[in-house]
GROMACS .gro file of C-alpha atoms in nm:
model
  230
    1UNK     CA    1  -2.533  -7.067  -0.182
    2UNK     CA    2  -2.313  -7.043  -0.486
    3UNK     CA    3  -1.970  -6.895  -0.439
    4UNK     CA    4  -1.750  -6.765  -0.716
    5UNK     CA    5  -1.425  -6.956  -0.747
    6UNK     CA    6  -1.117  -6.756  -0.670
    7UNK     CA    7  -0.906  -6.672  -0.972
    8UNK     CA    8  -0.601  -6.892  -1.006
    9UNK     CA    9  -0.383  -6.586  -1.051
   10UNK     CA   10  -0.408  -6.254  -0.868
   11UNK     CA   11  -0.619  -5.999  -1.049
   12UNK     CA   12  -0.426  -5.757  -1.263
   13UNK     CA   13  -0.373  -5.418  -1.101
   14UNK     CA   14  -0.167  -5.104  -1.152
   15UNK     CA   15   0.056  -5.203  -0.860
   16UNK     CA   16   0.131  -5.545  -1.010
   17UNK     CA   17   0.213  -5.390  -1.346
   18UNK     CA   18   0.441  -5.130  -1.188
   19UNK     CA   19   0.617  -5.395  -0.980
   20UNK     CA   20   0.679  -5.614  -1.286
   21UNK     CA   21   0.792  -5.318  -1.497
   22UNK     CA   22   1.025  -5.201  -1.221
   23UNK     CA   23   1.185  -5.544  -1.200
   24UNK     CA   24   1.245  -5.541  -1.576
   25UNK     CA   25   1.396  -5.191  -1.564
   26UNK     CA   26   1.625  -5.288  -1.278
   27UNK     CA   27   1.741  -5.606  -1.449
   28UNK     CA   28   1.764  -5.503  -1.813
   29UNK     CA   29   1.707  -5.130  -1.851
   30UNK     CA   30   1.431  -4.910  -1.990
   31UNK     CA   31   1.431  -5.068  -2.333
   32UNK     CA   32   1.336  -5.405  -2.185
   33UNK     CA   33   0.990  -5.279  -2.093
   34UNK     CA   34   0.730  -5.368  -2.354
   35UNK     CA   35   0.368  -5.477  -2.350
   36UNK     CA   36   0.470  -5.824  -2.460
   37UNK     CA   37   0.734  -5.868  -2.191
   38UNK     CA   38   0.510  -5.736  -1.916
   39UNK     CA   39   0.213  -5.947  -2.021
   40UNK     CA   40   0.432  -6.258  -2.023
   41UNK     CA   41   0.574  -6.178  -1.679
   42UNK     CA   42   0.225  -6.122  -1.538
   43UNK     CA   43   0.063  -6.416  -1.713
   44UNK     CA   44  -0.199  -6.204  -1.890
   45UNK     CA   45  -0.280  -6.095  -2.242
   46UNK     CA   46  -0.114  -5.780  -2.372
   47UNK     CA   47  -0.436  -5.580  -2.430
   48UNK     CA   48  -0.537  -5.623  -2.065
   49UNK     CA   49  -0.256  -5.387  -1.965
   50UNK     CA   50  -0.431  -5.104  -2.146
   51UNK     CA   51  -0.713  -5.118  -1.894
   52UNK     CA   52  -0.463  -4.964  -1.649
   53UNK     CA   53  -0.208  -4.775  -1.861
   54UNK     CA   54  -0.247  -4.622  -2.205
   55UNK     CA   55   0.120  -4.627  -2.306
   56UNK     CA   56   0.461  -4.762  -2.214
   57UNK     CA   57   0.562  -4.410  -2.109
   58UNK     CA   58   0.279  -4.404  -1.856
   59UNK     CA   59   0.406  -4.730  -1.710
   60UNK     CA   60   0.761  -4.595  -1.683
   61UNK     CA   61   0.628  -4.277  -1.523
   62UNK     CA   62   0.452  -4.490  -1.263
   63UNK     CA   63   0.772  -4.686  -1.196
   64UNK     CA   64   0.963  -4.360  -1.152
   65UNK     CA   65   0.698  -4.226  -0.918
   66UNK     CA   66   0.710  -4.543  -0.711
   67UNK     CA   67   1.080  -4.475  -0.654
   68UNK     CA   68   1.011  -4.108  -0.570
   69UNK     CA   69   0.753  -4.216  -0.314
   70UNK     CA   70   1.031  -4.378  -0.111
   71UNK     CA   71   1.207  -4.045  -0.057
   72UNK     CA   72   1.170  -3.918   0.300
   73UNK     CA   73   1.030  -3.562   0.313
   74UNK     CA   74   0.972  -3.535   0.687
   75UNK     CA   75   1.286  -3.322   0.730
   76UNK     CA   76   1.114  -3.034   0.550
   77UNK     CA   77   0.842  -3.002   0.809
   78UNK     CA   78   0.918  -2.675   0.982
   79UNK     CA   79   1.255  -2.636   0.806
   80UNK     CA   80   1.228  -2.260   0.788
   81UNK     CA   81   1.525  -2.169   1.002
   82UNK     CA   82   1.863  -2.024   0.915
   83UNK     CA   83   2.162  -2.219   0.795
   84UNK     CA   84   2.266  -2.273   1.155
   85UNK     CA   85   2.094  -2.481   1.421
   86UNK     CA   86   1.725  -2.536   1.364
   87UNK     CA   87   1.468  -2.427   1.614
   88UNK     CA   88   1.203  -2.636   1.783
   89UNK     CA   89   0.967  -2.823   1.555
   90UNK     CA   90   1.199  -2.866   1.258
   91UNK     CA   91   1.546  -2.867   1.111
   92UNK     CA   92   1.722  -2.574   0.948
   93UNK     CA   93   1.702  -2.547   0.569
   94UNK     CA   94   2.062  -2.666   0.521
   95UNK     CA   95   2.017  -2.970   0.743
   96UNK     CA   96   1.690  -3.050   0.568
   97UNK     CA   97   1.853  -3.038   0.224
   98UNK     CA   98   2.137  -3.256   0.345
   99UNK     CA   99   1.907  -3.520   0.495
  100UNK     CA  100   1.684  -3.513   0.186
  101UNK     CA  101   1.980  -3.555  -0.049
  102UNK     CA  102   2.084  -3.872   0.134
  103UNK     CA  103   1.730  -4.010   0.136
  104UNK     CA  104   1.686  -3.935  -0.235
  105UNK     CA  105   2.018  -4.093  -0.327
  106UNK     CA  106   1.938  -4.400  -0.116
  107UNK     CA  107   1.605  -4.438  -0.297
  108UNK     CA  108   1.786  -4.431  -0.631
  109UNK     CA  109   2.074  -4.656  -0.530
  110UNK     CA  110   1.900  -4.981  -0.625
  111UNK     CA  111   1.723  -4.835  -0.928
  112UNK     CA  112   1.978  -4.641  -1.137
  113UNK     CA  113   1.815  -4.745  -1.465
  114UNK     CA  114   1.505  -4.537  -1.391
  115UNK     CA  115   1.706  -4.217  -1.339
  116UNK     CA  116   1.666  -4.096  -1.702
  117UNK     CA  117   1.288  -4.097  -1.653
  118UNK     CA  118   1.316  -3.906  -1.326
  119UNK     CA  119   1.549  -3.657  -1.492
  120UNK     CA  120   1.267  -3.546  -1.723
  121UNK     CA  121   1.105  -3.376  -1.424
  122UNK     CA  122   0.795  -3.463  -1.220
  123UNK     CA  123   0.540  -3.381  -1.490
  124UNK     CA  124   0.214  -3.494  -1.333
  125UNK     CA  125   0.358  -3.769  -1.114
  126UNK     CA  126   0.211  -3.724  -0.763
  127UNK     CA  127   0.513  -3.837  -0.559
  128UNK     CA  128   0.752  -3.636  -0.774
  129UNK     CA  129   0.535  -3.327  -0.736
  130UNK     CA  130   0.525  -3.375  -0.358
  131UNK     CA  131   0.904  -3.375  -0.356
  132UNK     CA  132   0.923  -3.054  -0.559
  133UNK     CA  133   0.655  -2.890  -0.345
  134UNK     CA  134   0.828  -2.983  -0.019
  135UNK     CA  135   1.167  -2.848  -0.128
  136UNK     CA  136   1.030  -2.524  -0.269
  137UNK     CA  137   0.803  -2.468   0.029
  138UNK     CA  138   1.080  -2.520   0.283
  139UNK     CA  139   1.321  -2.291   0.101
  140UNK     CA  140   1.074  -2.005   0.067
  141UNK     CA  141   0.970  -2.050   0.431
  142UNK     CA  142   1.338  -2.015   0.524
  143UNK     CA  143   1.355  -1.680   0.348
  144UNK     CA  144   1.493  -1.770   0.008
  145UNK     CA  145   1.334  -1.568  -0.276
  146UNK     CA  146   1.109  -1.781  -0.495
  147UNK     CA  147   1.349  -1.767  -0.790
  148UNK     CA  148   1.638  -1.890  -0.576
  149UNK     CA  149   1.422  -2.159  -0.417
  150UNK     CA  150   1.343  -2.288  -0.766
  151UNK     CA  151   1.712  -2.293  -0.857
  152UNK     CA  152   1.800  -2.474  -0.536
  153UNK     CA  153   1.546  -2.747  -0.610
  154UNK     CA  154   1.684  -2.781  -0.961
  155UNK     CA  155   2.052  -2.789  -0.869
  156UNK     CA  156   1.994  -3.042  -0.592
  157UNK     CA  157   1.813  -3.269  -0.837
  158UNK     CA  158   2.094  -3.231  -1.092
  159UNK     CA  159   2.351  -3.327  -0.831
  160UNK     CA  160   2.160  -3.618  -0.676
  161UNK     CA  161   2.039  -3.768  -1.003
  162UNK     CA  162   2.384  -3.729  -1.156
  163UNK     CA  163   2.539  -3.916  -0.865
  164UNK     CA  164   2.301  -4.206  -0.926
  165UNK     CA  165   2.354  -4.244  -1.301
  166UNK     CA  166   2.670  -4.446  -1.269
  167UNK     CA  167   2.987  -4.510  -1.075
  168UNK     CA  168   3.297  -4.301  -1.131
  169UNK     CA  169   3.516  -4.567  -0.972
  170UNK     CA  170   3.375  -4.851  -1.181
  171UNK     CA  171   3.454  -4.654  -1.493
  172UNK     CA  172   3.816  -4.764  -1.459
  173UNK     CA  173   3.925  -5.121  -1.530
  174UNK     CA  174   4.113  -5.333  -1.280
  175UNK     CA  175   4.417  -5.363  -1.505
  176UNK     CA  176   4.741  -5.179  -1.437
  177UNK     CA  177   4.850  -5.209  -1.800
  178UNK     CA  178   4.544  -5.020  -1.925
  179UNK     CA  179   4.687  -4.686  -1.812
  180UNK     CA  180   5.030  -4.644  -1.966
  181UNK     CA  181   5.213  -4.366  -1.778
  182UNK     CA  182   5.350  -4.247  -2.111
  183UNK     CA  183   4.995  -4.160  -2.212
  184UNK     CA  184   4.834  -4.097  -1.871
  185UNK     CA  185   5.107  -3.981  -1.631
  186UNK     CA  186   4.860  -3.912  -1.348
  187UNK     CA  187   4.659  -4.236  -1.362
  188UNK     CA  188   4.915  -4.474  -1.219
  189UNK     CA  189   4.675  -4.591  -0.949
  190UNK     CA  190   4.350  -4.567  -1.146
  191UNK     CA  191   4.330  -4.946  -1.173
  192UNK     CA  192   4.269  -4.957  -0.796
  193UNK     CA  193   3.954  -4.744  -0.809
  194UNK     CA  194   3.714  -5.021  -0.913
  195UNK     CA  195   3.775  -5.223  -0.597
  196UNK     CA  196   3.717  -4.910  -0.387
  197UNK     CA  197   3.395  -4.816  -0.560
  198UNK     CA  198   3.187  -4.750  -0.250
  199UNK     CA  199   3.457  -4.548  -0.076
  200UNK     CA  200   3.526  -4.335  -0.384
  201UNK     CA  201   3.168  -4.275  -0.494
  202UNK     CA  202   3.022  -4.211  -0.150
  203UNK     CA  203   3.317  -3.987  -0.064
  204UNK     CA  204   3.262  -3.789  -0.383
  205UNK     CA  205   2.894  -3.748  -0.302
  206UNK     CA  206   2.972  -3.622   0.049
  207UNK     CA  207   3.240  -3.383  -0.076
  208UNK     CA  208   3.014  -3.242  -0.346
  209UNK     CA  209   2.714  -3.210  -0.117
  210UNK     CA  210   2.913  -3.022   0.148
  211UNK     CA  211   3.062  -2.788  -0.112
  212UNK     CA  212   2.719  -2.721  -0.261
  213UNK     CA  213   2.561  -2.649   0.077
  214UNK     CA  214   2.855  -2.430   0.183
  215UNK     CA  215   2.804  -2.220  -0.129
  216UNK     CA  216   2.432  -2.187  -0.063
  217UNK     CA  217   2.501  -2.086   0.297
  218UNK     CA  218   2.719  -1.799   0.174
  219UNK     CA  219   2.441  -1.681  -0.056
  220UNK     CA  220   2.188  -1.709   0.225
  221UNK     CA  221   2.398  -1.495   0.457
  222UNK     CA  222   2.431  -1.235   0.181
  223UNK     CA  223   2.054  -1.228   0.155
  224UNK     CA  224   2.018  -1.173   0.528
  225UNK     CA  225   2.258  -0.879   0.505
  226UNK     CA  226   2.040  -0.728   0.236
  227UNK     CA  227   2.284  -0.803  -0.043
  228UNK     CA  228   2.184  -0.954  -0.376
  229UNK     CA  229   2.334  -1.302  -0.405
  230UNK     CA  230   2.477  -1.416  -0.735
   0.00000   0.00000   0.00000
């Protein structure tokens, strides 16, 4: 019986293309992704990529969706309670948003270069749409009007994606002489921020997230009293 020889290299697939494109984005940024670079990395001819993706934008969308697929959404199951303690079977809406924000930020932490693609919105990306559907569904189930649930999903994305774009602390150089007190009287210790990057950036995320959720809780209570929140 004749047997076909195994190919020397793994067959080309969407997953292999996405993995290679993601590695390029992580290492060199969005502009590094091209048909030529991907074909070389995968050991195939450029035209063979078009059997799986029509354009570079489709490849980048797939990379973005692969990152979105890592976001945990289990906290939204049954998250229809008030802003206080959740009942049996699920968390409260505030706790769900808080847990989701951390999961989303963690998923982006190692892939900040793909954030601009994610910021365009989910479009038709399945994982991105599942995220949007889960957030909206949980908020409306908790009693938020549809318009407010939409705004909550949007503002949470703005906050989380913005936190992943770059580091505030690393934006300052580790050089005391760079911040002359004659010009910047309040930046005398700014040169110390870079070495405390994790403490500063994670602390800022926590502070902002708590403030955001506190504000939403006030609006939610106004709704429960029959008032129209801002």
